[in-house]
Structures are given as structure tokens and as C-alpha cells.
């Protein structure tokens, strides 16, 4: 059973994911970028996947900073930040079309989603609900 952690906005170090990304994450992960080795886009906020991933990193960071004990930040890097940033920096990942200097829209339509087909009623009825 997981317990929901509530954080008072007054306890936040960063008031938003944008502030967290620009003031902390971009400084901590200050690395050279190159389209074939380490992807990046200065307009990271224009990529829905990055916005979602960085929001998860921000909320985990704030929670672990307050409630993670002495090993909280180490856990944040090993369990959250490093795996997520490996996906972000992957040259074939969500920023594959961009460079650090130039944002490029995806080839797909703005409302593109991975294709899915309807689930069979049998499978759907056997799937546990969260």
C-alpha cells in the first residue's frame, strides 16, 4: 500500500517544472550535446513526453528531498533521474529530430499517438482495475 505524500507549496524549492528544469536539471546535467551522441532541444517544453518526464522528475525530487532521508537524493539520481535522462538524451529518443540550437516538429501530426486496436472483451474483463 502506498501512502500519498502531500507537499505544502511553501515547502517547494521550485515552484514549477519549468523552474526546476531551467534552474536545476539543466545545470546538473550540463553536458555537451551532439545529434548523433546526446540529443537535446532548447525548446524541451514543446515536447509533451519531456514535459511529462521532467514533471515526474521534479515531483520525485521535491518529495525525496523532504521525505527521502539521507539517501533521498542518491535514490533520486539512480532510480529516477539517470534512467529518465538516458531516454531524453538518446539520439533515437524523443528529441531525435532536434538539435540543441534548433527545435524541429515531429513528422507526425500534432495529435499523433501510437496505434492501438480494441482489446478483446475477455481480456478487458480479466484485467485488474487500479
GROMACS .gro file of N, CA and C in nm:
model
  390
    1UNK      N    1   0.084  -0.118   0.000
    1UNK     CA    2   0.000   0.000   0.000
    1UNK      C    3   0.089   0.124   0.000
    2UNK      N    4   0.062   0.216  -0.089
    2UNK     CA    5   0.143   0.337  -0.092
    2UNK      C    6   0.068   0.450  -0.025
    3UNK      N    7   0.144   0.533   0.041
    3UNK     CA    8   0.088   0.647   0.111
    3UNK      C    9   0.109   0.769   0.024
    4UNK      N   10   0.004   0.849   0.007
    4UNK     CA   11   0.015   0.970  -0.074
    4UNK      C   12   0.087   1.077   0.008
    5UNK      N   13   0.194   1.130  -0.050
    5UNK     CA   14   0.268   1.236   0.017
    5UNK      C   15   0.214   1.370  -0.029
    6UNK      N   16   0.186   1.453   0.064
    6UNK     CA   17   0.138   1.586   0.033
    6UNK      C   18   0.249   1.685   0.065
    7UNK      N   19   0.274   1.775  -0.027
    7UNK     CA   20   0.376   1.876  -0.006
    7UNK      C   21   0.309   2.012  -0.010
    8UNK      N   22   0.328   2.086   0.096
    8UNK     CA   23   0.279   2.222   0.103
    8UNK      C   24   0.356   2.306   0.001
    9UNK      N   25   0.287   2.384  -0.082
    9UNK     CA   26   0.358   2.466  -0.181
    9UNK      C   27   0.467   2.555  -0.120
   10UNK      N   28   0.452   2.591   0.006
   10UNK     CA   29   0.553   2.671   0.074
   10UNK      C   30   0.684   2.595   0.094
   11UNK      N   31   0.677   2.460   0.090
   11UNK     CA   32   0.796   2.377   0.111
   11UNK      C   33   0.872   2.350  -0.018
   12UNK      N   34   0.814   2.383  -0.132
   12UNK     CA   35   0.878   2.356  -0.260
   12UNK      C   36   1.000   2.446  -0.280
   13UNK      N   37   1.106   2.389  -0.332
   13UNK     CA   38   1.222   2.468  -0.371
   13UNK      C   39   1.194   2.534  -0.506
   14UNK      N   40   1.131   2.458  -0.595
   14UNK     CA   41   1.099   2.506  -0.729
   14UNK      C   42   0.948   2.510  -0.744
   15UNK      N   43   0.896   2.624  -0.789
   15UNK     CA   44   0.752   2.643  -0.797
   15UNK      C   45   0.686   2.574  -0.915
   16UNK      N   46   0.766   2.531  -1.014
   16UNK     CA   47   0.709   2.469  -1.133
   16UNK      C   48   0.812   2.379  -1.198
   17UNK      N   49   0.764   2.297  -1.290
   17UNK     CA   50   0.854   2.210  -1.365
   17UNK      C   51   0.948   2.294  -1.452
   18UNK      N   52   0.902   2.406  -1.502
   18UNK     CA   53   0.987   2.493  -1.583
   18UNK      C   54   1.101   2.547  -1.498
   19UNK      N   55   1.069   2.597  -1.382
   19UNK     CA   56   1.173   2.649  -1.291
   19UNK      C   57   1.272   2.538  -1.252
   20UNK      N   58   1.219   2.420  -1.220
   20UNK     CA   59   1.304   2.307  -1.184
   20UNK      C   60   1.399   2.271  -1.298
   21UNK      N   61   1.345   2.262  -1.419
   21UNK     CA   62   1.426   2.222  -1.534
   21UNK      C   63   1.532   2.326  -1.568
   22UNK      N   64   1.493   2.453  -1.572
   22UNK     CA   65   1.586   2.557  -1.612
   22UNK      C   66   1.690   2.588  -1.504
   23UNK      N   67   1.651   2.583  -1.378
   23UNK     CA   68   1.744   2.623  -1.271
   23UNK      C   69   1.824   2.506  -1.213
   24UNK      N   70   1.767   2.386  -1.217
   24UNK     CA   71   1.836   2.273  -1.154
   24UNK      C   72   1.879   2.167  -1.256
   25UNK      N   73   1.783   2.108  -1.324
   25UNK     CA   74   1.813   1.994  -1.411
   25UNK      C   75   1.913   2.030  -1.521
   26UNK      N   76   1.893   2.143  -1.587
   26UNK     CA   77   1.986   2.182  -1.695
   26UNK      C   78   2.126   2.209  -1.642
   27UNK      N   79   2.136   2.254  -1.517
   27UNK     CA   80   2.268   2.279  -1.458
   27UNK      C   81   2.334   2.148  -1.415
   28UNK      N   82   2.258   2.058  -1.357
   28UNK     CA   83   2.312   1.931  -1.308
   28UNK      C   84   2.356   1.843  -1.425
   29UNK      N   85   2.278   1.841  -1.531
   29UNK     CA   86   2.311   1.760  -1.648
   29UNK      C   87   2.377   1.844  -1.757
   30UNK      N   88   2.467   1.931  -1.719
   30UNK     CA   89   2.540   2.016  -1.812
   30UNK      C   90   2.641   1.930  -1.887
   31UNK      N   91   2.603   1.888  -2.007
   31UNK     CA   92   2.688   1.801  -2.088
   31UNK      C   93   2.689   1.850  -2.231
   32UNK      N   94   2.796   1.823  -2.304
   32UNK     CA   95   2.794   1.861  -2.445
   32UNK      C   96   2.687   1.781  -2.519
   33UNK      N   97   2.624   1.846  -2.614
   33UNK     CA   98   2.521   1.778  -2.693
   33UNK      C   99   2.570   1.760  -2.835
   34UNK      N  100   2.519   1.656  -2.898
   34UNK     CA  101   2.554   1.626  -3.037
   34UNK      C  102   2.444   1.535  -3.089
   35UNK      N  103   2.386   1.568  -3.205
   35UNK     CA  104   2.272   1.489  -3.254
   35UNK      C  105   2.296   1.339  -3.262
   36UNK      N  106   2.419   1.295  -3.292
   36UNK     CA  107   2.446   1.152  -3.302
   36UNK      C  108   2.483   1.088  -3.169
   37UNK      N  109   2.512   1.169  -3.067
   37UNK     CA  110   2.556   1.111  -2.939
   37UNK      C  111   2.466   1.147  -2.821
   38UNK      N  112   2.425   1.272  -2.811
   38UNK     CA  113   2.345   1.315  -2.696
   38UNK      C  114   2.248   1.422  -2.745
   39UNK      N  115   2.123   1.383  -2.759
   39UNK     CA  116   2.021   1.473  -2.812
   39UNK      C  117   1.978   1.575  -2.707
   40UNK      N  118   1.942   1.693  -2.752
   40UNK     CA  119   1.884   1.795  -2.665
   40UNK      C  120   1.810   1.896  -2.751
   41UNK      N  121   1.713   1.964  -2.692
   41UNK     CA  122   1.638   2.069  -2.758
   41UNK      C  123   1.615   2.180  -2.657
   42UNK      N  124   1.657   2.301  -2.691
   42UNK     CA  125   1.638   2.414  -2.600
   42UNK      C  126   1.490   2.442  -2.577
   43UNK      N  127   1.406   2.397  -2.668
   43UNK     CA  128   1.261   2.410  -2.651
   43UNK      C  129   1.204   2.279  -2.597
   44UNK      N  130   1.267   2.225  -2.493
   44UNK     CA  131   1.225   2.099  -2.432
   44UNK      C  132   1.077   2.099  -2.397
   45UNK      N  133   1.026   2.213  -2.358
   45UNK     CA  134   0.887   2.226  -2.315
   45UNK      C  135   0.788   2.205  -2.430
   46UNK      N  136   0.835   2.209  -2.555
   46UNK     CA  137   0.748   2.185  -2.670
   46UNK      C  138   0.728   2.036  -2.697
   47UNK      N  139   0.795   1.952  -2.620
   47UNK     CA  140   0.785   1.807  -2.637
   47UNK      C  141   0.703   1.751  -2.520
   48UNK      N  142   0.583   1.705  -2.549
   48UNK     CA  143   0.495   1.655  -2.444
   48UNK      C  144   0.559   1.547  -2.358
   49UNK      N  145   0.635   1.458  -2.423
   49UNK     CA  146   0.699   1.350  -2.348
   49UNK      C  147   0.800   1.406  -2.247
   50UNK      N  148   0.879   1.504  -2.289
   50UNK     CA  149   0.976   1.562  -2.196
   50UNK      C  150   0.906   1.637  -2.084
   51UNK      N  151   0.801   1.710  -2.118
   51UNK     CA  152   0.728   1.783  -2.014
   51UNK      C  153   0.677   1.684  -1.909
   52UNK      N  154   0.623   1.571  -1.952
   52UNK     CA  155   0.573   1.471  -1.858
   52UNK      C  156   0.687   1.409  -1.778
   53UNK      N  157   0.796   1.373  -1.845
   53UNK     CA  158   0.910   1.313  -1.775
   53UNK      C  159   0.973   1.410  -1.675
   54UNK      N  160   0.989   1.537  -1.715
   54UNK     CA  161   1.050   1.634  -1.625
   54UNK      C  162   0.957   1.668  -1.509
   55UNK      N  163   0.827   1.664  -1.531
   55UNK     CA  164   0.733   1.684  -1.421
   55UNK      C  165   0.747   1.571  -1.320
   56UNK      N  166   0.761   1.449  -1.369
   56UNK     CA  167   0.782   1.335  -1.279
   56UNK      C  168   0.913   1.350  -1.202
   57UNK      N  169   1.018   1.394  -1.269
   57UNK     CA  170   1.146   1.416  -1.201
   57UNK      C  171   1.135   1.526  -1.095
   58UNK      N  172   1.067   1.634  -1.129
   58UNK     CA  173   1.051   1.745  -1.035
   58UNK      C  174   0.975   1.701  -0.910
   59UNK      N  175   0.861   1.634  -0.929
   59UNK     CA  176   0.781   1.594  -0.813
   59UNK      C  177   0.854   1.490  -0.728
   60UNK      N  178   0.926   1.398  -0.793
   60UNK     CA  179   1.004   1.300  -0.718
   60UNK      C  180   1.116   1.369  -0.641
   61UNK      N  181   1.182   1.466  -0.704
   61UNK     CA  182   1.291   1.539  -0.639
   61UNK      C  183   1.240   1.612  -0.515
   62UNK      N  184   1.129   1.683  -0.529
   62UNK     CA  185   1.074   1.757  -0.415
   62UNK      C  186   1.033   1.661  -0.303
   63UNK      N  187   0.972   1.550  -0.338
   63UNK     CA  188   0.929   1.452  -0.238
   63UNK      C  189   1.047   1.388  -0.167
   64UNK      N  190   1.145   1.342  -0.245
   64UNK     CA  191   1.261   1.276  -0.185
   64UNK      C  192   1.348   1.374  -0.106
   65UNK      N  193   1.352   1.499  -0.148
   65UNK     CA  194   1.426   1.600  -0.073
   65UNK      C  195   1.368   1.615   0.068
   66UNK      N  196   1.235   1.610   0.077
   66UNK     CA  197   1.168   1.628   0.206
   66UNK      C  198   1.153   1.500   0.286
   67UNK      N  199   1.129   1.389   0.218
   67UNK     CA  200   1.092   1.266   0.286
   67UNK      C  201   1.185   1.149   0.259
   68UNK      N  202   1.293   1.169   0.186
   68UNK     CA  203   1.379   1.058   0.145
   68UNK      C  204   1.492   1.024   0.239
   69UNK      N  205   1.507   1.101   0.345
   69UNK     CA  206   1.616   1.074   0.438
   69UNK      C  207   1.750   1.106   0.375
   70UNK      N  208   1.859   1.063   0.441
   70UNK     CA  209   1.994   1.097   0.393
   70UNK      C  210   2.026   1.042   0.253
   71UNK      N  211   1.961   0.932   0.216
   71UNK     CA  212   1.989   0.874   0.085
   71UNK      C  213   1.890   0.919  -0.022
   72UNK      N  214   1.804   1.013   0.009
   72UNK     CA  215   1.699   1.057  -0.083
   72UNK      C  216   1.749   1.104  -0.218
   73UNK      N  217   1.850   1.189  -0.217
   73UNK     CA  218   1.900   1.243  -0.344
   73UNK      C  219   1.974   1.136  -0.426
   74UNK      N  220   2.046   1.048  -0.358
   74UNK     CA  221   2.112   0.939  -0.430
   74UNK      C  222   2.007   0.850  -0.496
   75UNK      N  223   1.901   0.822  -0.424
   75UNK     CA  224   1.792   0.742  -0.481
   75UNK      C  225   1.729   0.814  -0.599
   76UNK      N  226   1.714   0.946  -0.589
   76UNK     CA  227   1.655   1.023  -0.698
   76UNK      C  228   1.740   1.008  -0.825
   77UNK      N  229   1.872   1.020  -0.811
   77UNK     CA  230   1.958   1.006  -0.929
   77UNK      C  231   1.953   0.865  -0.986
   78UNK      N  232   1.975   0.765  -0.903
   78UNK     CA  233   1.988   0.628  -0.950
   78UNK      C  234   1.855   0.571  -1.001
   79UNK      N  235   1.748   0.599  -0.929
   79UNK     CA  236   1.618   0.537  -0.963
   79UNK      C  237   1.533   0.621  -1.056
   80UNK      N  238   1.556   0.750  -1.062
   80UNK     CA  239   1.468   0.837  -1.141
   80UNK      C  240   1.544   0.915  -1.248
   81UNK      N  241   1.633   1.002  -1.206
   81UNK     CA  242   1.694   1.097  -1.300
   81UNK      C  243   1.779   1.029  -1.406
   82UNK      N  244   1.872   0.944  -1.365
   82UNK     CA  245   1.961   0.884  -1.464
   82UNK      C  246   1.887   0.799  -1.567
   83UNK      N  247   1.791   0.714  -1.528
   83UNK     CA  248   1.718   0.639  -1.633
   83UNK      C  249   1.635   0.730  -1.723
   84UNK      N  250   1.571   0.830  -1.667
   84UNK     CA  251   1.490   0.920  -1.750
   84UNK      C  252   1.578   1.003  -1.842
   85UNK      N  253   1.689   1.055  -1.790
   85UNK     CA  254   1.775   1.137  -1.874
   85UNK      C  255   1.844   1.053  -1.983
   86UNK      N  256   1.866   0.925  -1.958
   86UNK     CA  257   1.921   0.838  -2.063
   86UNK      C  258   1.823   0.830  -2.181
   87UNK      N  259   1.694   0.824  -2.152
   87UNK     CA  260   1.593   0.823  -2.259
   87UNK      C  261   1.590   0.958  -2.329
   88UNK      N  262   1.593   1.066  -2.252
   88UNK     CA  263   1.589   1.200  -2.308
   88UNK      C  264   1.708   1.225  -2.400
   89UNK      N  265   1.828   1.190  -2.356
   89UNK     CA  266   1.950   1.216  -2.433
   89UNK      C  267   1.972   1.118  -2.548
   90UNK      N  268   1.899   1.008  -2.551
   90UNK     CA  269   1.919   0.907  -2.655
   90UNK      C  270   1.900   0.969  -2.793
   91UNK      N  271   1.998   0.955  -2.882
   91UNK     CA  272   1.986   1.014  -3.016
   91UNK      C  273   1.867   0.962  -3.096
   92UNK      N  274   1.812   0.848  -3.058
   92UNK     CA  275   1.694   0.795  -3.124
   92UNK      C  276   1.568   0.815  -3.040
   93UNK      N  277   1.579   0.893  -2.936
   93UNK     CA  278   1.469   0.916  -2.844
   93UNK      C  279   1.378   1.030  -2.884
   94UNK      N  280   1.312   1.089  -2.786
   94UNK     CA  281   1.210   1.190  -2.816
   94UNK      C  282   1.262   1.318  -2.880
   95UNK      N  283   1.393   1.342  -2.875
   95UNK     CA  284   1.450   1.463  -2.935
   95UNK      C  285   1.530   1.432  -3.061
   96UNK      N  286   1.506   1.319  -3.122
   96UNK     CA  287   1.585   1.272  -3.235
   96UNK      C  288   1.589   1.371  -3.351
   97UNK      N  289   1.485   1.448  -3.372
   97UNK     CA  290   1.481   1.541  -3.485
   97UNK      C  291   1.539   1.678  -3.452
   98UNK      N  292   1.563   1.706  -3.325
   98UNK     CA  293   1.609   1.837  -3.282
   98UNK      C  294   1.760   1.842  -3.268
   99UNK      N  295   1.810   1.964  -3.256
   99UNK     CA  296   1.947   1.987  -3.213
   99UNK      C  297   1.938   2.083  -3.096
  100UNK      N  298   2.047   2.104  -3.026
  100UNK     CA  299   2.046   2.197  -2.914
  100UNK      C  300   2.009   2.338  -2.960
  101UNK      N  301   2.038   2.370  -3.085
  101UNK     CA  302   2.011   2.503  -3.138
  101UNK      C  303   1.878   2.515  -3.211
  102UNK      N  304   1.822   2.403  -3.255
  102UNK     CA  305   1.702   2.410  -3.340
  102UNK      C  306   1.597   2.306  -3.302
  103UNK      N  307   1.477   2.355  -3.275
  103UNK     CA  308   1.363   2.267  -3.248
  103UNK      C  309   1.301   2.227  -3.382
  104UNK      N  310   1.272   2.100  -3.395
  104UNK     CA  311   1.206   2.051  -3.516
  104UNK      C  312   1.083   1.972  -3.475
  105UNK      N  313   0.972   2.006  -3.536
  105UNK     CA  314   0.848   1.935  -3.509
  105UNK      C  315   0.858   1.791  -3.559
  106UNK      N  316   0.787   1.705  -3.493
  106UNK     CA  317   0.781   1.566  -3.535
  106UNK      C  318   0.720   1.557  -3.674
  107UNK      N  319   0.755   1.451  -3.746
  107UNK     CA  320   0.697   1.427  -3.877
  107UNK      C  321   0.549   1.394  -3.866
  108UNK      N  322   0.509   1.351  -3.748
  108UNK     CA  323   0.373   1.306  -3.726
  108UNK      C  324   0.279   1.425  -3.705
  109UNK      N  325   0.152   1.401  -3.726
  109UNK     CA  326   0.052   1.504  -3.699
  109UNK      C  327   0.057   1.540  -3.550
  110UNK      N  328   0.017   1.662  -3.515
  110UNK     CA  329   0.025   1.703  -3.375
  110UNK      C  330  -0.053   1.611  -3.279
  111UNK      N  331  -0.156   1.546  -3.329
  111UNK     CA  332  -0.235   1.457  -3.242
  111UNK      C  333  -0.196   1.310  -3.259
  112UNK      N  334  -0.075   1.287  -3.311
  112UNK     CA  335  -0.029   1.150  -3.333
  112UNK      C  336  -0.020   1.073  -3.202
  113UNK      N  337  -0.060   0.948  -3.207
  113UNK     CA  338  -0.046   0.857  -3.094
  113UNK      C  339   0.001   0.723  -3.151
  114UNK      N  340   0.059   0.642  -3.066
  114UNK     CA  341   0.090   0.507  -3.109
  114UNK      C  342  -0.041   0.438  -3.145
  115UNK      N  343  -0.043   0.362  -3.252
  115UNK     CA  344  -0.167   0.295  -3.289
  115UNK      C  345  -0.204   0.186  -3.189
  116UNK      N  346  -0.332   0.174  -3.162
  116UNK     CA  347  -0.383   0.067  -3.076
  116UNK      C  348  -0.509   0.009  -3.140
  117UNK      N  349  -0.538  -0.114  -3.108
  117UNK     CA  350  -0.660  -0.179  -3.152
  117UNK      C  351  -0.744  -0.210  -3.029
  118UNK      N  352  -0.875  -0.224  -3.045
  118UNK     CA  353  -0.959  -0.254  -2.929
  118UNK      C  354  -0.916  -0.385  -2.862
  119UNK      N  355  -0.924  -0.386  -2.731
  119UNK     CA  356  -0.891  -0.504  -2.653
  119UNK      C  357  -1.011  -0.598  -2.655
  120UNK      N  358  -0.984  -0.729  -2.659
  120UNK     CA  359  -1.095  -0.824  -2.659
  120UNK      C  360  -1.172  -0.812  -2.528
  121UNK      N  361  -1.304  -0.831  -2.533
  121UNK     CA  362  -1.385  -0.820  -2.411
  121UNK      C  363  -1.338  -0.916  -2.300
  122UNK      N  364  -1.290  -1.036  -2.338
  122UNK     CA  365  -1.244  -1.132  -2.238
  122UNK      C  366  -1.123  -1.078  -2.162
  123UNK      N  367  -1.026  -1.027  -2.238
  123UNK     CA  368  -0.906  -0.973  -2.175
  123UNK      C  369  -0.941  -0.851  -2.090
  124UNK      N  370  -1.024  -0.765  -2.143
  124UNK     CA  371  -1.061  -0.644  -2.072
  124UNK      C  372  -1.131  -0.675  -1.941
  125UNK      N  373  -1.216  -0.778  -1.938
  125UNK     CA  374  -1.289  -0.810  -1.815
  125UNK      C  375  -1.198  -0.878  -1.712
  126UNK      N  376  -1.087  -0.941  -1.758
  126UNK     CA  377  -0.994  -1.007  -1.666
  126UNK      C  378  -0.884  -0.915  -1.615
  127UNK      N  379  -0.876  -0.796  -1.673
  127UNK     CA  380  -0.769  -0.705  -1.634
  127UNK      C  381  -0.802  -0.640  -1.499
  128UNK      N  382  -0.710  -0.651  -1.403
  128UNK     CA  383  -0.734  -0.587  -1.274
  128UNK      C  384  -0.748  -0.435  -1.289
  129UNK      N  385  -0.834  -0.377  -1.213
  129UNK     CA  386  -0.853  -0.232  -1.212
  129UNK      C  387  -0.769  -0.172  -1.101
  130UNK      N  388  -0.715  -0.059  -1.130
  130UNK     CA  389  -0.634   0.010  -1.029
  130UNK      C  390  -0.721   0.107  -0.954
   0.00000   0.00000   0.00000
